[in-house]
DNA sequence: TCAAAAGTGTTTGCTGTACACCCATGC
DNA sequence: GCATGGGTGTACAGCAAACACTTTTGA
């Protein structure tokens, strides 16, 4: 039961993107140093203000596109952050969004252009404002969801080996997984399909490449890994 | 990396409260009819604007207190809703919060005073704006959390019978639970304590009253029911 | 005496977990 | 020929699910 608008104050609303990537068996985050005040020089998530003509989701996708040049990425709202003085300049409410991208899809030139880099989650620096809280919450959600939703594939190329897939789970959950048990489980999942292609890059013997059959998942959306 | 504030537009930010209650083996929602434009007369969640001197969480707690006169209730953010035209009047971004309260703690007089009522979740009417979406998301989160966090106790009096507790789970999960298996599980949970009190209201024979020992939970916060 | 809710154990199947060795290849 | 990562099966335990009858008491 809201009361009349004009008795109330407006605030800035922004979105901040927690962008996860995966490389060298490690989870990474795309971070940059702020190049404006307040907080100039501090490590920060990449964000932007929500404009009049766009929804929150649109704003998050726009910001992500500006940074990566990629569209249609997996993205999910993490939550709204609204402490009074969370932004040192003005009152800004920010909606955090979490994205999962395949590091190899990300154009290296853009790293320099936007002055961002992939930072290992393990040695996360102190971030601007409440961005550390945002990251913490995003990781909690990611850990909870990774076993019941097919998110892991977003962090990998469309063709991947079972070892790569297992490495993603180990990085996110922060624990070692038994190889035989893991592969046994993948075998029961119909839409993790073995292709006839072989990856010869990471091993001498070569490893079978698998792919995620999205349509098969949509037809029977049960996931447990 | 946000750019300068004054290039951007401010918007109204509100909170909306999804208030769950439990009575007669049914989950209920506290709803009212809007008594102002836009949307006058439509069923709606109870909400309010976020003011300059309060955080989002503070605003949600204030709104909930205004409505119920109760403080310290369980409350959790559901998410931010920000479609451009979600509010027919002005651009308003709203943060949905979910609260769990014991219906018997709620002063009946306030029902009339605020013109709200408990509505069975099963026959939920069409709500103002995107409030149905908020409710749907809140229920999804509630279902997911009820088995791994001690939320159910918030919907019950401090002393409750195991049958009442089971009824809460059945109402939230929407399925019948085997009584013996359910009670077996409760027995393994140390902080669901049997008291020496007997409830003689709902049964002739009388049922043992239990209580949730919050401190014991905090000391060993593992929950699985 | 009957209706209504409380209370109580056992069996069975399945799922999750622990565990170690051979294979193919490039260098 | 050896170092590197790929690939495979079994046994056991613990948990989850199915299942039916007795007890108490107020009306």
XYZ file of C-alpha atoms (C1' of nucleotides) in Angstrom:
504
model
C 0.000 0.000 0.000
C 2.333 2.680 -1.209
C 1.465 6.303 -0.577
C 1.837 9.174 -2.984
C 5.044 9.450 -4.899
C 5.925 13.079 -4.391
C 6.249 12.762 -0.636
C 9.219 10.501 -1.186
C 12.747 10.808 -2.409
C 14.343 9.292 -5.439
C 17.712 7.596 -5.447
C 20.240 6.435 -7.995
C 20.003 2.770 -8.912
C 22.938 0.915 -10.384
C 23.847 -2.613 -11.332
C 27.115 -4.357 -10.523
C 28.281 -7.459 -12.326
C 30.072 -10.329 -10.651
C 31.638 -12.043 -13.641
C 32.974 -15.519 -13.021
C 35.393 -17.235 -15.333
C 37.336 -20.475 -15.135
C 40.914 -21.164 -16.168
C 43.827 -23.270 -14.949
C 41.573 -25.135 -12.516
C 40.741 -21.858 -10.799
C 37.647 -19.733 -10.505
C 38.332 -16.147 -11.500
C 36.587 -12.841 -11.309
C 36.735 -9.997 -13.805
C 37.768 -6.909 -11.833
C 39.038 -3.467 -12.586
C 40.353 -0.427 -10.807
C 37.980 2.499 -10.574
C 39.050 5.372 -12.747
C 36.781 7.995 -11.203
C 35.894 9.378 -7.830
C 34.799 8.339 -5.349
C 37.064 5.359 -4.838
C 39.466 6.103 -7.662
C 42.102 3.393 -7.902
C 40.261 0.849 -5.753
C 39.496 -2.628 -7.064
C 35.888 -2.831 -8.100
C 33.238 -4.815 -9.864
C 32.157 -3.507 -13.221
C 28.873 -1.645 -13.018
C 26.706 1.134 -14.303
C 23.622 3.153 -13.587
C 20.163 2.011 -14.544
C 18.715 4.400 -17.102
C 15.138 5.508 -17.567
C 14.450 3.355 -20.575
C 15.745 0.031 -19.310
C 14.734 -2.563 -16.765
C 17.193 -3.812 -14.163
C 17.863 -6.926 -16.197
C 18.352 -4.856 -19.328
C 20.799 -2.612 -17.533
C 22.793 -5.578 -16.289
C 22.922 -7.069 -19.756
C 23.932 -3.756 -21.275
C 26.743 -3.294 -18.784
C 27.936 -6.826 -19.361
C 27.806 -6.317 -23.111
C 29.728 -3.054 -22.868
C 32.441 -4.878 -21.013
C 32.613 -8.170 -22.869
C 31.014 -7.610 -26.255
C 29.077 -10.807 -25.564
C 25.323 -11.290 -25.501
C 23.108 -14.068 -24.259
C 25.383 -14.942 -21.380
C 24.093 -16.677 -18.307
C 23.112 -14.021 -15.806
C 21.199 -14.071 -12.564
C 20.278 -11.481 -10.005
C 22.183 -11.841 -6.746
C 20.336 -9.237 -4.718
C 19.835 -5.583 -3.905
C 22.329 -3.719 -1.757
C 21.066 -0.595 -0.120
C 22.952 0.511 2.970
C 22.602 4.280 3.314
C 26.258 5.110 2.922
C 27.349 2.209 0.784
C 28.411 4.676 -1.880
C 30.655 7.422 -0.511
C 29.303 10.012 -2.929
C 25.550 9.811 -3.285
C 22.808 7.510 -2.127
C 22.961 4.640 -4.588
C 21.040 1.393 -4.370
C 22.773 -1.281 -6.372
C 21.486 -4.550 -7.755
C 24.194 -7.183 -8.037
C 24.129 -9.620 -10.924
C 26.215 -12.724 -11.366
C 27.402 -13.863 -14.800
C 29.246 -16.982 -15.875
C 31.433 -16.764 -18.946
C 33.953 -18.859 -20.758
C 37.271 -17.066 -20.410
C 38.258 -18.057 -23.919
C 35.225 -16.268 -25.357
C 36.472 -13.034 -23.876
C 38.476 -10.885 -26.224
C 41.859 -10.207 -24.688
C 41.998 -6.752 -26.268
C 39.019 -5.705 -24.193
C 40.972 -6.452 -21.038
C 43.263 -3.550 -21.772
C 40.595 -1.365 -23.261
C 38.487 -1.506 -20.089
C 41.427 -1.964 -17.794
C 40.046 -5.086 -16.189
C 41.703 -8.384 -15.409
C 40.941 -11.881 -14.295
C 41.683 -12.223 -10.604
C 41.835 -15.551 -8.806
C 38.993 -15.821 -6.337
C 41.388 -17.191 -3.764
C 43.403 -14.012 -3.582
C 40.599 -11.534 -3.904
C 41.688 -8.034 -2.956
C 39.636 -5.676 -0.874
C 37.016 -4.154 -3.147
C 35.302 -0.793 -3.380
C 32.261 -0.190 -1.200
C 30.284 -3.350 -0.426
C 31.474 -5.254 -3.485
C 33.108 -7.925 -1.350
C 29.710 -8.664 0.170
C 28.232 -8.963 -3.287
C 30.910 -11.428 -4.307
C 30.440 -13.455 -1.142
C 26.724 -13.714 -1.724
C 27.224 -14.611 -5.381
C 29.568 -17.434 -4.452
C 27.145 -18.765 -1.866
C 24.390 -18.835 -4.464
C 26.682 -20.376 -7.053
C 27.729 -23.173 -4.696
C 24.129 -23.902 -3.860
C 23.011 -23.980 -7.473
C 25.884 -25.675 -9.224
C 24.696 -29.151 -8.207
C 21.057 -28.704 -9.115
C 21.225 -26.528 -12.219
C 23.333 -26.926 -15.354
C 25.438 -23.833 -14.769
C 28.888 -25.318 -15.006
C 28.775 -25.546 -18.802
C 28.690 -21.758 -19.050
C 32.227 -21.640 -17.727
C 33.547 -24.053 -20.339
C 33.891 -24.138 -24.119
C 31.033 -25.876 -25.910
C 33.244 -28.952 -26.171
C 34.925 -29.995 -22.960
C 36.525 -33.007 -21.327
C 35.144 -34.663 -18.217
C 38.296 -33.664 -16.382
C 37.632 -30.005 -17.186
C 34.071 -30.364 -15.966
C 35.249 -31.974 -12.768
C 37.775 -29.183 -12.272
C 34.947 -26.640 -12.434
C 33.084 -28.431 -9.669
C 36.183 -28.743 -7.558
C 36.962 -25.051 -7.950
C 33.452 -23.925 -7.069
C 32.865 -26.330 -4.216
C 36.412 -26.018 -2.948
C 36.914 -29.731 -2.449
C 38.334 -32.691 -4.290
C 35.954 -35.060 -6.010
C 36.598 -38.733 -6.684
C 37.136 -39.148 -10.405
C 35.361 -42.483 -10.742
C 32.318 -41.358 -8.808
C 32.121 -38.136 -10.768
C 32.293 -39.881 -14.123
C 29.776 -42.464 -13.002
C 27.342 -39.636 -12.297
C 27.934 -37.912 -15.630
C 27.116 -41.178 -17.382
C 23.633 -41.213 -15.895
C 22.956 -37.740 -17.277
C 21.629 -38.056 -20.806
C 22.307 -34.545 -21.960
C 26.023 -34.681 -21.205
C 26.840 -36.198 -24.556
C 30.075 -37.765 -25.621
C 31.174 -36.590 -29.060
C 33.543 -38.423 -31.358
C 36.065 -35.617 -31.029
C 39.262 -35.939 -29.060
C 41.150 -33.261 -27.197
C 44.868 -33.721 -27.698
C 45.978 -30.498 -26.120
C 46.075 -31.247 -22.447
C 47.086 -34.885 -22.563
C 49.223 -37.105 -24.681
C 46.721 -39.884 -24.803
C 43.856 -37.549 -25.720
C 40.561 -37.144 -23.910
C 37.041 -37.551 -25.237
C 35.197 -34.261 -25.723
C 31.668 -33.931 -24.398
C 28.976 -31.379 -24.987
C 25.907 -30.144 -23.116
C 22.746 -30.864 -25.084
C 20.625 -27.947 -24.006
C 17.513 -29.090 -25.807
C 17.626 -32.491 -24.115
C 17.856 -30.693 -20.788
C 14.899 -28.458 -21.592
C 12.839 -31.488 -22.549
C 13.592 -33.143 -19.223
C 14.930 -30.490 -16.875
C 16.227 -32.606 -14.047
C 19.777 -31.986 -12.954
C 21.848 -33.520 -10.218
C 25.588 -33.569 -10.320
C 33.157 1.325 -13.017
C 30.324 3.752 -12.562
C 30.496 7.152 -14.211
C 29.455 10.452 -12.756
C 26.164 10.657 -10.929
C 24.615 13.716 -12.476
C 24.470 12.223 -15.940
C 21.972 9.709 -14.657
C 18.402 9.653 -13.482
C 17.071 8.859 -10.065
C 14.116 6.608 -9.445
C 11.785 5.785 -6.593
C 12.723 2.693 -4.631
C 10.149 0.829 -2.585
C 9.937 -2.355 -0.592
C 7.103 -4.865 -0.739
C 6.506 -7.441 1.969
C 5.365 -10.978 1.283
C 4.064 -11.966 4.689
C 3.463 -15.654 5.202
C 1.322 -17.038 7.983
C 0.073 -20.503 8.832
C -3.331 -21.529 10.124
C -5.728 -24.459 9.684
C -3.047 -26.476 7.892
C -2.816 -23.792 5.211
C -0.193 -21.292 4.205
C -1.605 -17.785 4.084
C -0.543 -14.409 2.844
C -1.337 -11.036 4.361
C -2.880 -8.953 1.576
C -4.853 -5.765 1.294
C -6.680 -3.761 -1.282
C -4.934 -0.622 -2.448
C -6.608 2.496 -1.221
C -4.877 4.931 -3.526
C -4.147 5.402 -7.201
C -2.794 3.894 -9.292
C -4.415 0.499 -8.831
C -7.011 1.584 -6.289
C -9.056 -1.398 -5.149
C -6.670 -4.062 -6.467
C -5.286 -6.741 -4.206
C -1.725 -5.916 -3.260
C 1.201 -6.707 -1.048
C 1.886 -4.247 1.724
C 4.766 -1.935 0.874
C 6.294 1.481 1.195
C 8.948 3.764 -0.187
C 12.535 3.682 0.964
C 13.389 6.975 2.642
C 16.656 8.847 2.639
C 17.664 7.885 6.139
C 17.098 4.147 5.974
C 18.677 1.156 4.305
C 16.607 -1.289 2.278
C 16.483 -3.709 5.186
C 15.496 -0.920 7.558
C 12.726 0.147 5.227
C 11.382 -3.384 5.005
C 11.440 -3.745 8.770
C 9.737 -0.395 9.233
C 6.974 -1.269 6.798
C 6.483 -4.632 8.452
C 6.377 -2.981 11.859
C 3.864 -0.397 10.705
C 1.610 -3.183 9.556
C 2.023 -5.735 12.324
C 3.360 -3.861 15.325
C 5.915 -6.658 15.587
C 9.693 -6.374 15.586
C 12.457 -8.902 15.167
C 10.504 -11.057 12.766
C 12.218 -13.358 10.350
C 12.748 -11.457 7.129
C 14.740 -12.108 3.984
C 15.216 -10.312 0.726
C 13.536 -12.007 -2.203
C 14.884 -9.830 -4.984
C 14.685 -6.577 -6.880
C 11.937 -6.003 -9.412
C 12.599 -3.325 -11.955
C 10.633 -3.599 -15.180
C 10.250 -0.124 -16.666
C 6.467 0.050 -16.440
C 5.902 -2.222 -13.465
C 4.303 0.682 -11.648
C 1.625 2.378 -13.718
C 2.349 5.810 -12.257
C 6.061 6.461 -11.937
C 9.244 4.518 -12.433
C 9.581 2.550 -9.219
C 12.107 -0.168 -8.509
C 10.874 -2.398 -5.742
C 12.736 -4.769 -3.482
C 10.607 -7.682 -2.332
C 11.055 -9.055 1.160
C 9.605 -12.225 2.587
C 8.546 -12.478 6.241
C 7.309 -15.418 8.260
C 5.009 -14.703 11.168
C 2.875 -16.605 13.601
C -0.720 -15.693 12.807
C -1.610 -15.757 16.478
C 0.944 -13.048 17.222
C -0.857 -10.740 14.857
C -3.326 -8.418 16.484
C -6.731 -8.926 14.919
C -7.601 -5.275 15.385
C -4.815 -4.325 13.007
C -6.457 -6.377 10.281
C -9.323 -3.900 10.154
C -7.186 -0.883 10.834
C -4.975 -1.549 7.823
C -7.682 -3.266 5.857
C -5.643 -6.380 5.238
C -6.597 -10.021 5.553
C -5.109 -13.485 5.542
C -5.640 -15.063 2.148
C -5.064 -18.747 1.444
C -2.146 -19.178 -0.886
C -4.136 -21.720 -2.851
C -6.721 -19.198 -3.938
C -4.483 -16.244 -4.455
C -6.204 -13.464 -6.403
C -4.595 -11.495 -9.160
C -2.406 -8.867 -7.528
C -1.389 -5.330 -8.380
C 1.541 -4.808 -10.707
C 4.124 -7.618 -10.551
C 3.222 -8.695 -7.032
C 2.222 -12.164 -8.195
C 5.754 -12.623 -9.520
C 7.149 -11.566 -6.181
C 4.989 -14.094 -4.387
C 5.955 -16.847 -6.793
C 9.633 -16.166 -6.262
C 9.189 -16.008 -2.502
C 7.474 -19.395 -2.466
C 10.198 -20.931 -4.583
C 12.830 -19.667 -2.163
C 10.800 -20.769 0.840
C 10.412 -24.312 -0.532
C 14.105 -24.516 -1.204
C 15.093 -23.261 2.226
C 12.551 -24.876 4.507
C 14.457 -28.188 4.586
C 17.885 -26.762 5.216
C 17.182 -23.818 7.506
C 15.076 -23.639 10.665
C 12.424 -21.378 9.194
C 9.322 -23.365 9.987
C 9.349 -22.389 13.655
C 8.661 -18.760 12.728
C 5.226 -19.779 11.522
C 4.304 -21.477 14.785
C 3.845 -20.479 18.423
C 6.905 -20.955 20.589
C 5.322 -24.171 21.841
C 4.020 -26.458 19.133
C 3.124 -30.088 18.546
C 4.912 -32.304 16.076
C 1.703 -32.578 14.100
C 1.593 -28.808 13.717
C 5.202 -28.786 12.585
C 4.494 -31.508 10.065
C 1.491 -29.564 8.804
C 3.751 -26.592 8.097
C 6.036 -28.737 5.976
C 3.140 -30.296 4.146
C 1.622 -26.893 3.406
C 4.874 -25.410 2.116
C 6.025 -28.408 0.130
C 2.532 -29.232 -1.074
C 2.826 -32.937 -0.400
C 1.954 -35.419 2.304
C 4.690 -36.618 4.610
C 4.783 -39.935 6.412
C 4.162 -39.289 10.083
C 6.546 -41.925 11.415
C 9.406 -40.892 9.163
C 8.858 -37.240 9.988
C 8.890 -37.840 13.724
C 11.903 -40.082 13.427
C 13.760 -37.187 11.816
C 12.703 -34.677 14.449
C 14.062 -36.999 17.120
C 17.544 -36.816 15.644
C 17.492 -33.009 15.845
C 18.705 -31.951 19.246
C 17.296 -28.455 19.287
C 13.724 -29.577 18.710
C 13.079 -30.114 22.384
C 10.187 -31.907 23.968
C 8.731 -29.980 26.891
C 6.658 -31.453 29.710
C 3.646 -29.457 28.575
C 0.673 -31.004 26.859
C -1.606 -29.467 24.298
C -5.186 -30.496 24.967
C -6.860 -28.201 22.464
C -6.606 -30.029 19.213
C -6.896 -33.579 20.463
C -8.688 -35.412 23.210
C -5.722 -37.488 24.103
C -3.384 -34.490 24.220
C -0.132 -33.985 22.325
C 3.330 -33.224 23.665
C 4.465 -29.655 23.087
C 7.914 -29.032 21.636
C 10.019 -25.934 21.337
C 12.864 -24.757 19.136
C 16.023 -24.179 21.131
C 17.571 -21.361 19.145
C 20.775 -21.240 21.139
C 21.398 -24.940 20.585
C 20.945 -24.354 16.878
C 23.361 -21.444 16.856
C 25.944 -23.551 18.661
C 25.675 -26.257 16.012
C 23.938 -24.779 13.021
C 23.204 -27.882 11.003
C 19.656 -28.360 9.866
C 18.046 -31.062 7.776
C 14.355 -31.836 7.998
C -18.463 -47.290 22.562
C -16.865 -44.773 19.071
C -14.555 -41.083 16.810
C -10.295 -38.442 16.487
C -5.697 -37.498 16.853
C -1.151 -39.205 19.141
C 2.301 -42.128 19.165
C 5.543 -45.926 17.850
C 9.750 -49.830 14.608
C 11.147 -52.610 11.100
C 12.353 -53.893 6.527
C 14.058 -52.956 2.099
C 16.108 -50.728 -1.633
C 18.884 -47.269 -3.272
C 22.156 -43.862 -3.350
C 26.502 -42.128 -2.040
C 31.257 -43.101 -0.902
C 35.569 -45.237 -0.495
C 39.101 -47.235 -2.922
C 43.608 -48.828 -6.966
C 45.083 -50.131 -11.162
C 45.806 -50.354 -16.366
C 45.963 -47.602 -20.829
C 47.600 -44.702 -24.585
C 50.773 -41.489 -26.101
C 54.525 -37.978 -26.700
C 58.841 -36.967 -25.438
C 60.949 -46.417 -21.176
C 58.905 -43.242 -18.473
C 56.065 -39.499 -17.252
C 51.459 -37.641 -17.866
C 46.738 -37.513 -17.754
C 42.618 -40.779 -19.301
C 39.763 -44.164 -18.206
C 37.373 -48.011 -15.555
C 34.252 -51.395 -11.329
C 33.037 -53.154 -6.896
C 31.783 -53.497 -2.128
C 29.847 -51.526 1.871
C 27.308 -48.420 4.679
C 24.017 -45.237 5.799
C 19.890 -42.906 4.562
C 15.282 -42.553 2.778
C 10.866 -44.554 1.910
C 7.174 -47.785 2.553
C 4.205 -49.632 5.660
C -0.246 -50.574 10.180
C -1.572 -50.876 14.474
C -2.265 -49.430 19.533
C -3.306 -45.706 22.877
C -5.893 -42.162 25.119
C -9.812 -39.607 26.098
C -13.880 -36.579 25.369
C -18.327 -36.673 23.702
